[in-house]
Amino acid sequence: QVKLVESGGGVVQPGRSLRLSCAASGFTFSSSGMHWVRQAPGKGLEWVSFISYDGSNKYYADSVKGRFSISRDNSKNTLYLQMNSLRPGDTAVYSCAKGNTSPGYWGQGTLVTVSS
Amino acid sequence: QSVLTQPPSASGTPGQRVTIFCSGSSSNIGINTVNWYQQLPGTAPKLLIYSNNHRPSGVPDRFSGSKSGTSASLAISGLQSEDEADYYCATWDDSLNGYVFGNGTKVTVL
């Protein structure tokens, strides 16, 4: 069955960087678009970024454009999110989700806390 | 402030029908299909309705979706206690060039 496992979260100081990973299994990763979505504590869902199946197309929310970068390694069935210049407002659970146009199946997420 | 507007809460007694509305604009709901997600307490969101009115395998037919113009709705008929959750509408926004979620509606079963 589809399995998405995020890792790389933790506590980081404002202005620092962090890279999240999402290990995928149970489906043909190289044929599927992938998303990152986040949810701040007690808040709603916020879409962060999308990458097409081959990495040729990437889209970002305005709130992270220029600071975050999405990428993938189809040989490793792994999705990444490089987060630079982190801000306290980036504190959230970050989840990867499978979907060619919209997020379908979601992982459980990894918590990122930006605090001094 | 989300570009898709939902009421913050809705409620009903067991067996009742509850409808949640999602209001958007010509750059999102007006030209793209709508999805709905259910998030049970402490769990990851689950796709409930896709492409306006289609249910993924395993979703009970008590859940139905519709779209008209720049608005969409999710109806839950025969409300059950296990339907207590947060519900989010979502779609692609051509102006923002990104996927957008509604602010979420908390459904309470009285």
PDB file of C-alpha atoms in Angstrom:
ATOM      1  CA  GLN A   1       0.000   0.000   0.000  1.00  0.00           C
ATOM      2  CA  VAL A   2       1.028   3.636  -0.382  1.00  0.00           C
ATOM      3  CA  LYS A   3       3.430   4.754   2.315  1.00  0.00           C
ATOM      4  CA  LEU A   4       4.935   8.210   2.799  1.00  0.00           C
ATOM      5  CA  VAL A   5       7.353   8.803   5.669  1.00  0.00           C
ATOM      6  CA  GLU A   6       8.667  12.282   6.375  1.00  0.00           C
ATOM      7  CA  SER A   7      11.845  13.016   8.299  1.00  0.00           C
ATOM      8  CA  GLY A   8      14.250  15.844   9.027  1.00  0.00           C
ATOM      9  CA  GLY A   9      12.123  18.013  11.268  1.00  0.00           C
ATOM     10  CA  GLY A  10      13.330  19.528  14.520  1.00  0.00           C
ATOM     11  CA  VAL A  11      14.010  22.771  16.336  1.00  0.00           C
ATOM     12  CA  VAL A  12      15.957  25.395  14.397  1.00  0.00           C
ATOM     13  CA  GLN A  13      16.838  29.026  15.036  1.00  0.00           C
ATOM     14  CA  PRO A  14      15.382  31.809  12.882  1.00  0.00           C
ATOM     15  CA  GLY A  15      17.441  32.406   9.764  1.00  0.00           C
ATOM     16  CA  ARG A  16      18.858  28.880   9.678  1.00  0.00           C
ATOM     17  CA  SER A  17      18.180  26.080   7.197  1.00  0.00           C
ATOM     18  CA  LEU A  18      16.655  22.622   7.315  1.00  0.00           C
ATOM     19  CA  ARG A  19      16.084  19.886   4.740  1.00  0.00           C
ATOM     20  CA  LEU A  20      13.080  17.605   4.941  1.00  0.00           C
ATOM     21  CA  SER A  21      12.840  14.217   3.255  1.00  0.00           C
ATOM     22  CA  CYS A  22       9.873  12.071   2.294  1.00  0.00           C
ATOM     23  CA  ALA A  23      10.486   8.384   1.604  1.00  0.00           C
ATOM     24  CA  ALA A  24       7.853   6.905  -0.691  1.00  0.00           C
ATOM     25  CA  SER A  25       6.857   3.291  -1.269  1.00  0.00           C
ATOM     26  CA  GLY A  26       3.925   1.242  -2.480  1.00  0.00           C
ATOM     27  CA  PHE A  27       3.450   3.095  -5.770  1.00  0.00           C
ATOM     28  CA  THR A  28       5.434   4.158  -8.837  1.00  0.00           C
ATOM     29  CA  PHE A  29       7.092   7.249  -7.396  1.00  0.00           C
ATOM     30  CA  SER A  30       8.680   8.284 -10.698  1.00  0.00           C
ATOM     31  CA  SER A  31       5.222   8.607 -12.283  1.00  0.00           C
ATOM     32  CA  SER A  32       3.633  10.721  -9.589  1.00  0.00           C
ATOM     33  CA  GLY A  33       3.606  14.437  -8.846  1.00  0.00           C
ATOM     34  CA  MET A  34       4.276  15.276  -5.202  1.00  0.00           C
ATOM     35  CA  HIS A  35       3.290  18.065  -2.830  1.00  0.00           C
ATOM     36  CA  TRP A  36       4.432  19.507   0.473  1.00  0.00           C
ATOM     37  CA  VAL A  37       1.691  20.839   2.741  1.00  0.00           C
ATOM     38  CA  ARG A  38       2.052  22.294   6.231  1.00  0.00           C
ATOM     39  CA  GLN A  39      -0.166  22.868   9.237  1.00  0.00           C
ATOM     40  CA  ALA A  40       0.790  25.265  12.014  1.00  0.00           C
ATOM     41  CA  PRO A  41      -0.230  24.177  15.518  1.00  0.00           C
ATOM     42  CA  GLY A  42      -3.970  24.596  15.926  1.00  0.00           C
ATOM     43  CA  LYS A  43      -4.314  26.114  12.458  1.00  0.00           C
ATOM     44  CA  GLY A  44      -5.566  25.055   9.038  1.00  0.00           C
ATOM     45  CA  LEU A  45      -3.847  23.462   6.072  1.00  0.00           C
ATOM     46  CA  GLU A  46      -1.456  25.471   3.891  1.00  0.00           C
ATOM     47  CA  TRP A  47      -0.105  24.182   0.601  1.00  0.00           C
ATOM     48  CA  VAL A  48       3.640  24.792   0.272  1.00  0.00           C
ATOM     49  CA  SER A  49       4.948  23.372  -2.994  1.00  0.00           C
ATOM     50  CA  PHE A  50       4.460  20.938  -5.883  1.00  0.00           C
ATOM     51  CA  ILE A  51       6.876  19.096  -8.153  1.00  0.00           C
ATOM     52  CA  SER A  52       5.937  17.176 -11.283  1.00  0.00           C
ATOM     53  CA  TYR A  53       6.802  13.506 -11.748  1.00  0.00           C
ATOM     54  CA  ASP A  54      10.052  14.264 -13.545  1.00  0.00           C
ATOM     55  CA  GLY A  55      11.001  17.416 -11.638  1.00  0.00           C
ATOM     56  CA  SER A  56      10.533  19.662 -14.659  1.00  0.00           C
ATOM     57  CA  ASN A  57       7.756  21.747 -13.119  1.00  0.00           C
ATOM     58  CA  LYS A  58       7.813  23.290  -9.659  1.00  0.00           C
ATOM     59  CA  TYR A  59       5.372  25.616  -7.939  1.00  0.00           C
ATOM     60  CA  TYR A  60       5.540  27.419  -4.602  1.00  0.00           C
ATOM     61  CA  ALA A  61       3.243  29.298  -2.264  1.00  0.00           C
ATOM     62  CA  ASP A  62       4.025  33.010  -2.129  1.00  0.00           C
ATOM     63  CA  SER A  63       4.838  32.659   1.576  1.00  0.00           C
ATOM     64  CA  VAL A  64       7.869  30.444   0.844  1.00  0.00           C
ATOM     65  CA  LYS A  65       8.890  31.515  -2.660  1.00  0.00           C
ATOM     66  CA  GLY A  66      12.593  32.321  -2.828  1.00  0.00           C
ATOM     67  CA  ARG A  67      13.306  30.589   0.504  1.00  0.00           C
ATOM     68  CA  PHE A  68      12.160  26.992  -0.013  1.00  0.00           C
ATOM     69  CA  SER A  69      13.156  24.608  -2.791  1.00  0.00           C
ATOM     70  CA  ILE A  70      11.464  21.328  -3.701  1.00  0.00           C
ATOM     71  CA  SER A  71      13.330  18.496  -5.400  1.00  0.00           C
ATOM     72  CA  ARG A  72      13.162  14.731  -5.888  1.00  0.00           C
ATOM     73  CA  ASP A  73      15.400  11.748  -6.525  1.00  0.00           C
ATOM     74  CA  ASN A  74      13.415   9.166  -8.448  1.00  0.00           C
ATOM     75  CA  SER A  75      16.232   6.630  -8.124  1.00  0.00           C
ATOM     76  CA  LYS A  76      15.789   6.781  -4.354  1.00  0.00           C
ATOM     77  CA  ASN A  77      11.987   7.239  -4.282  1.00  0.00           C
ATOM     78  CA  THR A  78      12.545  10.323  -2.160  1.00  0.00           C
ATOM     79  CA  LEU A  79      11.110  13.836  -2.125  1.00  0.00           C
ATOM     80  CA  TYR A  80      12.915  16.772  -0.517  1.00  0.00           C
ATOM     81  CA  LEU A  81      12.150  20.234   0.776  1.00  0.00           C
ATOM     82  CA  GLN A  82      15.105  22.547   1.342  1.00  0.00           C
ATOM     83  CA  MET A  83      14.056  25.324   3.699  1.00  0.00           C
ATOM     84  CA  ASN A  84      16.295  28.380   4.032  1.00  0.00           C
ATOM     85  CA  SER A  85      15.954  31.641   5.960  1.00  0.00           C
ATOM     86  CA  LEU A  86      13.458  30.038   8.303  1.00  0.00           C
ATOM     87  CA  ARG A  87      11.073  32.245  10.248  1.00  0.00           C
ATOM     88  CA  PRO A  88       8.977  31.619  13.367  1.00  0.00           C
ATOM     89  CA  GLY A  89       5.909  31.659  11.101  1.00  0.00           C
ATOM     90  CA  ASP A  90       7.253  28.558   9.355  1.00  0.00           C
ATOM     91  CA  THR A  91       6.652  26.507  12.500  1.00  0.00           C
ATOM     92  CA  ALA A  92       4.335  23.674  11.470  1.00  0.00           C
ATOM     93  CA  VAL A  93       3.926  19.995  10.774  1.00  0.00           C
ATOM     94  CA  TYR A  94       5.167  19.431   7.223  1.00  0.00           C
ATOM     95  CA  SER A  95       3.585  16.579   5.272  1.00  0.00           C
ATOM     96  CA  CYS A  96       4.306  15.215   1.834  1.00  0.00           C
ATOM     97  CA  ALA A  97       1.399  14.110  -0.319  1.00  0.00           C
ATOM     98  CA  LYS A  98       1.057  12.131  -3.516  1.00  0.00           C
ATOM     99  CA  GLY A  99      -0.885  13.655  -6.380  1.00  0.00           C
ATOM    100  CA  ASN A 100      -0.419  14.734  -9.994  1.00  0.00           C
ATOM    101  CA  THR A 101      -2.621  17.790  -9.665  1.00  0.00           C
ATOM    102  CA  SER A 102      -3.894  17.870  -6.099  1.00  0.00           C
ATOM    103  CA  PRO A 103      -2.724  16.203  -2.883  1.00  0.00           C
ATOM    104  CA  GLY A 104      -4.310  12.785  -2.574  1.00  0.00           C
ATOM    105  CA  TYR A 105      -2.624  10.471  -0.071  1.00  0.00           C
ATOM    106  CA  TRP A 106      -0.731  12.171   2.795  1.00  0.00           C
ATOM    107  CA  GLY A 107       2.060  11.143   5.125  1.00  0.00           C
ATOM    108  CA  GLN A 108       1.878  11.712   8.883  1.00  0.00           C
ATOM    109  CA  GLY A 109       4.257  14.655   8.781  1.00  0.00           C
ATOM    110  CA  THR A 110       7.323  15.942  10.603  1.00  0.00           C
ATOM    111  CA  LEU A 111       7.311  18.876  13.021  1.00  0.00           C
ATOM    112  CA  VAL A 112       9.481  21.903  12.315  1.00  0.00           C
ATOM    113  CA  THR A 113       9.840  24.446  15.109  1.00  0.00           C
ATOM    114  CA  VAL A 114      11.570  27.741  14.384  1.00  0.00           C
ATOM    115  CA  SER A 115      12.535  29.387  17.639  1.00  0.00           C
ATOM    116  CA  SER A 116      15.486  31.075  19.266  1.00  0.00           C
TER     117      SER A 116
ATOM    118  CA  GLN B   1      -6.781  34.961   5.223  1.00  0.00           C
ATOM    119  CA  SER B   2      -7.634  32.155   2.811  1.00  0.00           C
ATOM    120  CA  VAL B   3      -8.852  32.785  -0.745  1.00  0.00           C
ATOM    121  CA  LEU B   4     -11.470  30.092  -0.135  1.00  0.00           C
ATOM    122  CA  THR B   5     -13.996  30.939   2.565  1.00  0.00           C
ATOM    123  CA  GLN B   6     -15.701  28.345   4.747  1.00  0.00           C
ATOM    124  CA  PRO B   7     -17.763  28.764   7.910  1.00  0.00           C
ATOM    125  CA  PRO B   8     -15.627  28.005  10.975  1.00  0.00           C
ATOM    126  CA  SER B   9     -18.121  25.546  12.399  1.00  0.00           C
ATOM    127  CA  ALA B  10     -21.185  23.445  11.634  1.00  0.00           C
ATOM    128  CA  SER B  11     -23.146  20.996  13.741  1.00  0.00           C
ATOM    129  CA  GLY B  12     -25.988  18.543  13.700  1.00  0.00           C
ATOM    130  CA  THR B  13     -27.530  15.669  15.579  1.00  0.00           C
ATOM    131  CA  PRO B  14     -27.012  12.041  14.565  1.00  0.00           C
ATOM    132  CA  GLY B  15     -28.911  11.237  11.405  1.00  0.00           C
ATOM    133  CA  GLN B  16     -29.231  14.853  10.276  1.00  0.00           C
ATOM    134  CA  ARG B  17     -27.883  16.326   7.070  1.00  0.00           C
ATOM    135  CA  VAL B  18     -25.135  18.933   7.314  1.00  0.00           C
ATOM    136  CA  THR B  19     -23.942  21.072   4.416  1.00  0.00           C
ATOM    137  CA  ILE B  20     -20.670  23.020   4.320  1.00  0.00           C
ATOM    138  CA  PHE B  21     -20.203  25.769   1.771  1.00  0.00           C
ATOM    139  CA  CYS B  22     -16.952  26.976   0.248  1.00  0.00           C
ATOM    140  CA  SER B  23     -16.812  30.328  -1.527  1.00  0.00           C
ATOM    141  CA  GLY B  24     -14.086  31.183  -4.004  1.00  0.00           C
ATOM    142  CA  SER B  25     -13.585  33.301  -7.098  1.00  0.00           C
ATOM    143  CA  SER B  26     -13.208  33.205 -10.862  1.00  0.00           C
ATOM    144  CA  SER B  27      -9.515  32.346 -10.600  1.00  0.00           C
ATOM    145  CA  ASN B  28     -10.018  29.221  -8.504  1.00  0.00           C
ATOM    146  CA  ILE B  29     -13.366  27.460  -8.049  1.00  0.00           C
ATOM    147  CA  GLY B  30     -14.775  29.260 -11.067  1.00  0.00           C
ATOM    148  CA  ILE B  31     -12.416  27.451 -13.446  1.00  0.00           C
ATOM    149  CA  ASN B  32     -11.002  24.454 -11.562  1.00  0.00           C
ATOM    150  CA  THR B  33     -12.417  21.386  -9.868  1.00  0.00           C
ATOM    151  CA  VAL B  34     -12.826  21.256  -6.102  1.00  0.00           C
ATOM    152  CA  ASN B  35     -11.587  18.675  -3.642  1.00  0.00           C
ATOM    153  CA  TRP B  36     -12.655  18.126  -0.060  1.00  0.00           C
ATOM    154  CA  TYR B  37     -10.531  16.731   2.758  1.00  0.00           C
ATOM    155  CA  GLN B  38     -11.499  15.301   6.122  1.00  0.00           C
ATOM    156  CA  GLN B  39      -9.104  15.568   9.056  1.00  0.00           C
ATOM    157  CA  LEU B  40     -10.054  13.518  12.096  1.00  0.00           C
ATOM    158  CA  PRO B  41      -8.510  14.687  15.398  1.00  0.00           C
ATOM    159  CA  GLY B  42      -4.805  13.930  15.546  1.00  0.00           C
ATOM    160  CA  THR B  43      -4.607  12.357  12.106  1.00  0.00           C
ATOM    161  CA  ALA B  44      -3.406  13.252   8.629  1.00  0.00           C
ATOM    162  CA  PRO B  45      -5.969  14.714   6.209  1.00  0.00           C
ATOM    163  CA  LYS B  46      -7.792  12.283   3.966  1.00  0.00           C
ATOM    164  CA  LEU B  47      -9.150  13.009   0.491  1.00  0.00           C
ATOM    165  CA  LEU B  48     -12.932  12.786   0.794  1.00  0.00           C
ATOM    166  CA  ILE B  49     -14.214  14.187  -2.509  1.00  0.00           C
ATOM    167  CA  TYR B  50     -12.266  14.899  -5.694  1.00  0.00           C
ATOM    168  CA  SER B  51     -13.186  16.655  -8.935  1.00  0.00           C
ATOM    169  CA  ASN B  52     -16.235  18.320  -7.359  1.00  0.00           C
ATOM    170  CA  ASN B  53     -18.337  15.231  -6.732  1.00  0.00           C
ATOM    171  CA  HIS B  54     -16.339  11.999  -6.926  1.00  0.00           C
ATOM    172  CA  ARG B  55     -15.668   9.779  -3.912  1.00  0.00           C
ATOM    173  CA  PRO B  56     -12.434   7.784  -3.630  1.00  0.00           C
ATOM    174  CA  SER B  57     -12.831   4.108  -2.954  1.00  0.00           C
ATOM    175  CA  GLY B  58     -13.883   3.479   0.645  1.00  0.00           C
ATOM    176  CA  VAL B  59     -15.592   6.829   1.256  1.00  0.00           C
ATOM    177  CA  PRO B  60     -19.237   6.273   2.266  1.00  0.00           C
ATOM    178  CA  ASP B  61     -21.902   7.600  -0.076  1.00  0.00           C
ATOM    179  CA  ARG B  62     -23.206   9.703   2.822  1.00  0.00           C
ATOM    180  CA  PHE B  63     -20.633  12.231   1.649  1.00  0.00           C
ATOM    181  CA  SER B  64     -21.397  14.171  -1.524  1.00  0.00           C
ATOM    182  CA  GLY B  65     -19.982  17.234  -3.221  1.00  0.00           C
ATOM    183  CA  SER B  66     -21.216  19.776  -5.723  1.00  0.00           C
ATOM    184  CA  LYS B  67     -20.050  22.943  -7.413  1.00  0.00           C
ATOM    185  CA  SER B  68     -21.857  25.906  -8.926  1.00  0.00           C
ATOM    186  CA  GLY B  69     -20.118  28.956 -10.315  1.00  0.00           C
ATOM    187  CA  THR B  70     -17.544  30.119  -7.793  1.00  0.00           C
ATOM    188  CA  SER B  71     -18.910  28.112  -4.879  1.00  0.00           C
ATOM    189  CA  ALA B  72     -18.836  24.492  -3.807  1.00  0.00           C
ATOM    190  CA  SER B  73     -20.490  22.473  -1.085  1.00  0.00           C
ATOM    191  CA  LEU B  74     -20.001  19.282   0.856  1.00  0.00           C
ATOM    192  CA  ALA B  75     -23.033  17.488   2.236  1.00  0.00           C
ATOM    193  CA  ILE B  76     -22.983  14.859   4.947  1.00  0.00           C
ATOM    194  CA  SER B  77     -26.224  12.960   5.181  1.00  0.00           C
ATOM    195  CA  GLY B  78     -27.090  10.606   8.017  1.00  0.00           C
ATOM    196  CA  LEU B  79     -24.557  12.327  10.282  1.00  0.00           C
ATOM    197  CA  GLN B  80     -22.623   9.953  12.541  1.00  0.00           C
ATOM    198  CA  SER B  81     -20.453  10.557  15.602  1.00  0.00           C
ATOM    199  CA  GLU B  82     -17.365   9.450  13.682  1.00  0.00           C
ATOM    200  CA  ASP B  83     -17.916  12.331  11.258  1.00  0.00           C
ATOM    201  CA  GLU B  84     -16.700  14.798  13.888  1.00  0.00           C
ATOM    202  CA  ALA B  85     -13.692  16.307  12.156  1.00  0.00           C
ATOM    203  CA  ASP B  86     -12.320  19.327  10.355  1.00  0.00           C
ATOM    204  CA  TYR B  87     -13.288  19.606   6.690  1.00  0.00           C
ATOM    205  CA  TYR B  88     -11.355  21.598   4.089  1.00  0.00           C
ATOM    206  CA  CYS B  89     -12.222  22.563   0.536  1.00  0.00           C
ATOM    207  CA  ALA B  90      -9.336  23.058  -1.898  1.00  0.00           C
ATOM    208  CA  THR B  91      -8.561  23.779  -5.519  1.00  0.00           C
ATOM    209  CA  TRP B  92      -5.914  25.213  -7.830  1.00  0.00           C
ATOM    210  CA  ASP B  93      -5.794  29.008  -8.170  1.00  0.00           C
ATOM    211  CA  ASP B  94      -4.683  30.188 -11.609  1.00  0.00           C
ATOM    212  CA  SER B  95      -3.839  33.715 -10.395  1.00  0.00           C
ATOM    213  CA  LEU B  96      -1.676  32.528  -7.516  1.00  0.00           C
ATOM    214  CA  ASN B  97      -0.345  29.616  -9.570  1.00  0.00           C
ATOM    215  CA  GLY B  98      -0.733  27.425  -6.540  1.00  0.00           C
ATOM    216  CA  TYR B  99      -3.053  25.090  -4.678  1.00  0.00           C
ATOM    217  CA  VAL B 100      -5.269  26.743  -2.072  1.00  0.00           C
ATOM    218  CA  PHE B 101      -7.203  25.427   0.910  1.00  0.00           C
ATOM    219  CA  GLY B 102     -10.245  26.843   2.617  1.00  0.00           C
ATOM    220  CA  ASN B 103      -9.874  27.913   6.232  1.00  0.00           C
ATOM    221  CA  GLY B 104     -11.602  24.737   7.414  1.00  0.00           C
ATOM    222  CA  THR B 105     -14.931  23.888   9.035  1.00  0.00           C
ATOM    223  CA  LYS B 106     -15.165  22.010  12.320  1.00  0.00           C
ATOM    224  CA  VAL B 107     -18.150  19.673  12.301  1.00  0.00           C
ATOM    225  CA  THR B 108     -19.593  18.763  15.696  1.00  0.00           C
ATOM    226  CA  VAL B 109     -22.115  15.992  16.253  1.00  0.00           C
ATOM    227  CA  LEU B 110     -24.412  17.093  19.065  1.00  0.00           C
TER     228      LEU B 110
END
